[in-house]
mmCIF file with all atom_site columns, C-alpha atoms in Angstrom:
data_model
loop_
_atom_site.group_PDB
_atom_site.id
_atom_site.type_symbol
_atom_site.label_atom_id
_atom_site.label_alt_id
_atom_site.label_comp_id
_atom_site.label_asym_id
_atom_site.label_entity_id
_atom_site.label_seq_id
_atom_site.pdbx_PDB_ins_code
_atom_site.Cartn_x
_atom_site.Cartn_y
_atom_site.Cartn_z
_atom_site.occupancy
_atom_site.B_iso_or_equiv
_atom_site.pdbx_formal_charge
_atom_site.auth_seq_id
_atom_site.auth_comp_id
_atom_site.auth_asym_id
_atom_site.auth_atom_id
_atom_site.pdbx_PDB_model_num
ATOM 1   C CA . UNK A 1 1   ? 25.827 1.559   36.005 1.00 0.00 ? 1   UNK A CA 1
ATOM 2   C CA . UNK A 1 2   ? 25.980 0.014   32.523 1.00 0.00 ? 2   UNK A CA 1
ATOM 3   C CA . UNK A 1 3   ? 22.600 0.356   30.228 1.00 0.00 ? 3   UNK A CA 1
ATOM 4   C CA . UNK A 1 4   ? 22.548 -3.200  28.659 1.00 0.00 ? 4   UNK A CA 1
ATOM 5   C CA . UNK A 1 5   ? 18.806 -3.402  27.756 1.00 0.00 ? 5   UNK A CA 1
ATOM 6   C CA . UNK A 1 6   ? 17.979 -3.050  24.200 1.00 0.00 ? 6   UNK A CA 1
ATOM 7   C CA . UNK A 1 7   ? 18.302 0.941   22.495 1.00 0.00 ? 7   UNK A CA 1
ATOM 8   C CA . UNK A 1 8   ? 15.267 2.872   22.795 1.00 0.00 ? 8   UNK A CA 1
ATOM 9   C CA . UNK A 1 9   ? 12.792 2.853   19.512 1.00 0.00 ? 9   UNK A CA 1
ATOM 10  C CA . UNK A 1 10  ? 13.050 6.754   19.671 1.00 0.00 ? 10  UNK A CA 1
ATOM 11  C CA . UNK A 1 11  ? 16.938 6.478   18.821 1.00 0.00 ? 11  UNK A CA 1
ATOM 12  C CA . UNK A 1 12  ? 16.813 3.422   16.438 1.00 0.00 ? 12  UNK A CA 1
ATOM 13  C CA . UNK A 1 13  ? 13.829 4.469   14.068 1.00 0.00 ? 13  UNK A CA 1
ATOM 14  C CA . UNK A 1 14  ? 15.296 7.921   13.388 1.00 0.00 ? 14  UNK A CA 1
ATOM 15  C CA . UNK A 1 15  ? 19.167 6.676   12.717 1.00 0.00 ? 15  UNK A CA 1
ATOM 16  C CA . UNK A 1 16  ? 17.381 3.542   10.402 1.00 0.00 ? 16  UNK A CA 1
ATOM 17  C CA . UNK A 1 17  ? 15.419 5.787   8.376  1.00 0.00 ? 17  UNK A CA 1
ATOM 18  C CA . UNK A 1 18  ? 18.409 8.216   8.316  1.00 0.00 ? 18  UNK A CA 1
ATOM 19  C CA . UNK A 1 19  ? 20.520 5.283   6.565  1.00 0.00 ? 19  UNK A CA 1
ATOM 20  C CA . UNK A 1 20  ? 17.981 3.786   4.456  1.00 0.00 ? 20  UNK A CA 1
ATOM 21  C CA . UNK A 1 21  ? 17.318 7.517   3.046  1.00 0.00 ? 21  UNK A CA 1
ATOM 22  C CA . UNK A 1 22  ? 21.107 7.290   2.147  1.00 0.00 ? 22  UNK A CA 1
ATOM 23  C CA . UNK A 1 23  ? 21.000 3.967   1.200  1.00 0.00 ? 23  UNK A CA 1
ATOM 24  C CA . UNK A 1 24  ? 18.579 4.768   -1.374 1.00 0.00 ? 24  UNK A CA 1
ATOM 25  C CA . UNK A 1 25  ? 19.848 8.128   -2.362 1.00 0.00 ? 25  UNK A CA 1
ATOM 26  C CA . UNK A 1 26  ? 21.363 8.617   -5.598 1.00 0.00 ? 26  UNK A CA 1
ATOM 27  C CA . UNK A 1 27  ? 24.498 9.585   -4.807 1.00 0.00 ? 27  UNK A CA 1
ATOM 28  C CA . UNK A 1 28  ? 25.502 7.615   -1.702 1.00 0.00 ? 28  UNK A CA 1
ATOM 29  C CA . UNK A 1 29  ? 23.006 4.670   -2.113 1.00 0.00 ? 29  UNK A CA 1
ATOM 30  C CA . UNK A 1 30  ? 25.806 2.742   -4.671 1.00 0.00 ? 30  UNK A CA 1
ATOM 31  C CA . UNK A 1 31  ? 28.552 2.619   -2.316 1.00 0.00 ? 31  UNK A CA 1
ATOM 32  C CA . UNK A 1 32  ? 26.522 1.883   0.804  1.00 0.00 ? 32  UNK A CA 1
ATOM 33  C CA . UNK A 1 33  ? 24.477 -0.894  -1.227 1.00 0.00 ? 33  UNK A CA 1
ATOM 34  C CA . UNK A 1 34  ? 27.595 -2.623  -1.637 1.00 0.00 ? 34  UNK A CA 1
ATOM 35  C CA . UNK A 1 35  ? 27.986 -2.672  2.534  1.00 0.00 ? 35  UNK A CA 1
ATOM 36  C CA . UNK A 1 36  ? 24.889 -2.468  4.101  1.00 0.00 ? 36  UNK A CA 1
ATOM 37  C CA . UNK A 1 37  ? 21.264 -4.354  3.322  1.00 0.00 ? 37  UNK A CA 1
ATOM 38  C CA . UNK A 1 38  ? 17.908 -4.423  4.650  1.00 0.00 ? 38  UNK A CA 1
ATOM 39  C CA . UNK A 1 39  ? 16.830 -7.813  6.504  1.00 0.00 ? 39  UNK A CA 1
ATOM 40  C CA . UNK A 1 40  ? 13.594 -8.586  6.664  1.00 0.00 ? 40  UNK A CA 1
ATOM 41  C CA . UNK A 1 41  ? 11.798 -10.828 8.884  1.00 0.00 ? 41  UNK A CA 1
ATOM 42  C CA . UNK A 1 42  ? 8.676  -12.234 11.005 1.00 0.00 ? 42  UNK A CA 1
ATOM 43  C CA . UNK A 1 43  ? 9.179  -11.733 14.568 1.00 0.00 ? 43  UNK A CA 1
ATOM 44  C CA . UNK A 1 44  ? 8.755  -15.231 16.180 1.00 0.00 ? 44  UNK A CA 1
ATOM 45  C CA . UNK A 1 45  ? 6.108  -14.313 19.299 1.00 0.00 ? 45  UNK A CA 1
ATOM 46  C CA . UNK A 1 46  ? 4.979  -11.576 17.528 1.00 0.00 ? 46  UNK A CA 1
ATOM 47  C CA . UNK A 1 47  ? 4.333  -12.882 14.315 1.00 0.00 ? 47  UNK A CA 1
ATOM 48  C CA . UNK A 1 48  ? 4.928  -9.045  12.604 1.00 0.00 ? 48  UNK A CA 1
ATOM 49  C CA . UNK A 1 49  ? 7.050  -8.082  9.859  1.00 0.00 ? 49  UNK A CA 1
ATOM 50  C CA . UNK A 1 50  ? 10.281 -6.166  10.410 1.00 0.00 ? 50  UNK A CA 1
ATOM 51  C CA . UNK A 1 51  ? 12.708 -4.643  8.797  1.00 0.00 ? 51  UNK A CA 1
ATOM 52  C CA . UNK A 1 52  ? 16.407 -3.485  9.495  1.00 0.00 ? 52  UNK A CA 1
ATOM 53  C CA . UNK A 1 53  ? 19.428 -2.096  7.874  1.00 0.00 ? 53  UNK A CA 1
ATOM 54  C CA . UNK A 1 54  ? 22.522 -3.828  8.412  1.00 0.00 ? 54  UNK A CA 1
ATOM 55  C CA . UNK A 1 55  ? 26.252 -4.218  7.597  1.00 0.00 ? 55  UNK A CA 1
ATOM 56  C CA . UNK A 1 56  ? 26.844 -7.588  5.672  1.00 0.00 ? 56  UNK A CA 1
ATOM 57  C CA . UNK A 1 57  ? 29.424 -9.569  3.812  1.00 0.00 ? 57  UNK A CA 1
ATOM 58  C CA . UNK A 1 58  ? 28.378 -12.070 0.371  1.00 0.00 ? 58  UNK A CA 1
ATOM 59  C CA . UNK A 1 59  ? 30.793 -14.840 -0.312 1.00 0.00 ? 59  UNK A CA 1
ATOM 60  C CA . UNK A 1 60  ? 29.152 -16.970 -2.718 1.00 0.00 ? 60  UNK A CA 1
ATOM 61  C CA . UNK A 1 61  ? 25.496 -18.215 -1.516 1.00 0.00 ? 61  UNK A CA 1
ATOM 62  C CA . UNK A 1 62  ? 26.671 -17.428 1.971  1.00 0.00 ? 62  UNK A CA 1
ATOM 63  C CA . UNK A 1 63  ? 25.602 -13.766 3.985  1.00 0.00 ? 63  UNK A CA 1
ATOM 64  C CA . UNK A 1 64  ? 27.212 -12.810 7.001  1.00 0.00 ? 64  UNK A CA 1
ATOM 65  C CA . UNK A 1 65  ? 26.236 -10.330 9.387  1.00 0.00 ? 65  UNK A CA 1
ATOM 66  C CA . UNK A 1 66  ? 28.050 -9.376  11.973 1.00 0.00 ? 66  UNK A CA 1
ATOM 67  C CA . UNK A 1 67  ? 25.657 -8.006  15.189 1.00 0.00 ? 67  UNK A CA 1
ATOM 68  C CA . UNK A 1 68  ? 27.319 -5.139  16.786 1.00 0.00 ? 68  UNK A CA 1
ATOM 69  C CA . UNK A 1 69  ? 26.433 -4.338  20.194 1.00 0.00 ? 69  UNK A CA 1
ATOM 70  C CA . UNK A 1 70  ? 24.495 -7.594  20.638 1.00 0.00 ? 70  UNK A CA 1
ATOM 71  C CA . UNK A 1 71  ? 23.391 -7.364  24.241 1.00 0.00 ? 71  UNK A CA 1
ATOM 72  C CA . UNK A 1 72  ? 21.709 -4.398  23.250 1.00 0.00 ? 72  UNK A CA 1
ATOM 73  C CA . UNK A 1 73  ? 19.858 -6.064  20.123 1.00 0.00 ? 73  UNK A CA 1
ATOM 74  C CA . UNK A 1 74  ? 16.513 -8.170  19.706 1.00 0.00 ? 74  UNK A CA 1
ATOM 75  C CA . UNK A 1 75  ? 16.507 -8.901  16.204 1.00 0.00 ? 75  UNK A CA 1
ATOM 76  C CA . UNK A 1 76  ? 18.832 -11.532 15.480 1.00 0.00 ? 76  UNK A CA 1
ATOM 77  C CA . UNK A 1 77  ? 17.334 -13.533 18.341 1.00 0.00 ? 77  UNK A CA 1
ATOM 78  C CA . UNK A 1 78  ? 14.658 -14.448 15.864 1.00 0.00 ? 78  UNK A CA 1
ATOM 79  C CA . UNK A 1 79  ? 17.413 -16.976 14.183 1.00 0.00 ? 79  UNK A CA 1
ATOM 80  C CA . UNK A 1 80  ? 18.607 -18.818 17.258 1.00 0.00 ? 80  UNK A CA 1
ATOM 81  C CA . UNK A 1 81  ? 18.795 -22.680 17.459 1.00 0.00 ? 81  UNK A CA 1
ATOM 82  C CA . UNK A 1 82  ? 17.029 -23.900 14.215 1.00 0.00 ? 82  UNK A CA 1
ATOM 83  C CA . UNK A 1 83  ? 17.327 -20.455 12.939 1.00 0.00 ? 83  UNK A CA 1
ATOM 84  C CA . UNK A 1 84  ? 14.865 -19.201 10.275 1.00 0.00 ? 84  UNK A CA 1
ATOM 85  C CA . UNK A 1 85  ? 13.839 -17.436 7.511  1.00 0.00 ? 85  UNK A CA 1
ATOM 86  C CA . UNK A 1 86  ? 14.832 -13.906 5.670  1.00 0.00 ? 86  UNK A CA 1
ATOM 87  C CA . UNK A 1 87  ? 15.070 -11.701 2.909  1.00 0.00 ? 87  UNK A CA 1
ATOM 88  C CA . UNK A 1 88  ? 18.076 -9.563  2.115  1.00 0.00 ? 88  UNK A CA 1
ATOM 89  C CA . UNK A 1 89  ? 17.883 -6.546  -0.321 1.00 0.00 ? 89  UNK A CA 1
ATOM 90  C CA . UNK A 1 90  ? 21.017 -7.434  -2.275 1.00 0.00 ? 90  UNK A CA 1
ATOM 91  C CA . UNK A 1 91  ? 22.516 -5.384  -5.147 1.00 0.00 ? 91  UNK A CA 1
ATOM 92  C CA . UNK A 1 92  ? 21.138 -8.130  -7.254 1.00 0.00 ? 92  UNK A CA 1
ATOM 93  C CA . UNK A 1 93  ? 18.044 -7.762  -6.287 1.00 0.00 ? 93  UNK A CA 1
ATOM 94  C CA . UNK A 1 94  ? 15.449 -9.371  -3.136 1.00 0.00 ? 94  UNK A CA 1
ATOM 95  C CA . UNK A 1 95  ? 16.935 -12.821 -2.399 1.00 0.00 ? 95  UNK A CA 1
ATOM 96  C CA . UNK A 1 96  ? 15.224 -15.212 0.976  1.00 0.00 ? 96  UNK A CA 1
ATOM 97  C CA . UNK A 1 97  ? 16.920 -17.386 2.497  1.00 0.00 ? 97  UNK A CA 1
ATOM 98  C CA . UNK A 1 98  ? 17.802 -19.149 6.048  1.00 0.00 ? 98  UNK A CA 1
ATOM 99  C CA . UNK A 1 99  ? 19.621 -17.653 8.627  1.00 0.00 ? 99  UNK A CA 1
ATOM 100 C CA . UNK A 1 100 ? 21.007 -19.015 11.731 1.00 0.00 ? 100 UNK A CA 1
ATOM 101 C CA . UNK A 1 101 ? 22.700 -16.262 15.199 1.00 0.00 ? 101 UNK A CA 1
ATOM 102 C CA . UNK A 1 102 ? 25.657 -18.106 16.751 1.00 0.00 ? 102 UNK A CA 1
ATOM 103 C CA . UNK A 1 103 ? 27.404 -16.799 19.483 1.00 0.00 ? 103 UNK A CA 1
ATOM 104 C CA . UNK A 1 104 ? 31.347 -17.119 19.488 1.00 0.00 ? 104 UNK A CA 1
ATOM 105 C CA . UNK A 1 105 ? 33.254 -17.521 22.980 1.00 0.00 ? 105 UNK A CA 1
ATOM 106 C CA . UNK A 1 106 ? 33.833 -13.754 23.706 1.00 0.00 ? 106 UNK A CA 1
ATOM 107 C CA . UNK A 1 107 ? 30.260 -13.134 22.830 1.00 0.00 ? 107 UNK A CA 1
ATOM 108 C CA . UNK A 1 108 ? 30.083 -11.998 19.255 1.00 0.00 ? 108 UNK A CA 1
ATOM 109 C CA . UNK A 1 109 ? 27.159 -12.848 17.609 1.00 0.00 ? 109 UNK A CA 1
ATOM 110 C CA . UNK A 1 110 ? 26.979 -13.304 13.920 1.00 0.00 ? 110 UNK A CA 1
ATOM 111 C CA . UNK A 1 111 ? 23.818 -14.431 11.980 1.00 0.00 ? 111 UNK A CA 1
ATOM 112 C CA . UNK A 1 112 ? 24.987 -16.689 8.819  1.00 0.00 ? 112 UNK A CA 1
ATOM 113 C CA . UNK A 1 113 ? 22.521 -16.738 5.966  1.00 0.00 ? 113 UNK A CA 1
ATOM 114 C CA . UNK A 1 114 ? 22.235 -19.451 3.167  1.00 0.00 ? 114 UNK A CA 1
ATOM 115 C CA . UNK A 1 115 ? 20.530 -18.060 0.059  1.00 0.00 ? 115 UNK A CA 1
ATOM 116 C CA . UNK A 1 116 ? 17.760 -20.188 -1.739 1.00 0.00 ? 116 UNK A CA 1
ATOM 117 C CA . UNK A 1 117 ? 18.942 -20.921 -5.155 1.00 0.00 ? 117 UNK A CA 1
#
């Protein structure tokens, strides 16, 4: 039988510190900058602060993350419907804006940020 609950904190919090260590390390944290970013957000029912590395792509004022695994993730259910806001550790420095989780017919998710000017 398939596992398709979310992965256990006791896997995720070691591997995310693991790659923000490297993201922040002097000699890989350049190249993985340019790939991966920290979003940070306020849980909706919780109200709580969170942060998580993830892959992203910047074209223009536009962020897009791609959610891998998706059935097995919470955090970009925070930006369903109306979506909401976030800030993205960019090599450019902190930028906020609003991001918004859509789901595509084979169920990929992808959460598509507009940065505030």
């Amino acid at each position: 039988m398939r596992y398709a609950g979310p992965i256990p904190h006791r896997v995720v919090r070691p591997f995310n510190q693991c790659v923000l260590a490297l993201r922040s390390s002097p000699r890989w944290g350049r190249p993985l900058r340019r790939h991966l970013t920290v979003v940070t957000y306020t849980g909706r029912r919780s109200g709580r602060e969170f942060s998580t590395p993830v892959a992203y792509r910047l074209s223009g004022s536009t962020v897009t993350v791609p959610v891998a695994i998706p059935e097995r993730k919470k955090w970009w259910r925070n930006f369903t419907g109306e979506g909401g806001p976030l800030s993205l550790e960019l090599p450019e420095g902190v930028r906020t804006g609003h991001a918004v989780a859509s789901t595509d017919q084979r169920g990929r998710v992808t959460v598509t940020v507009r940065l505030d000017d």
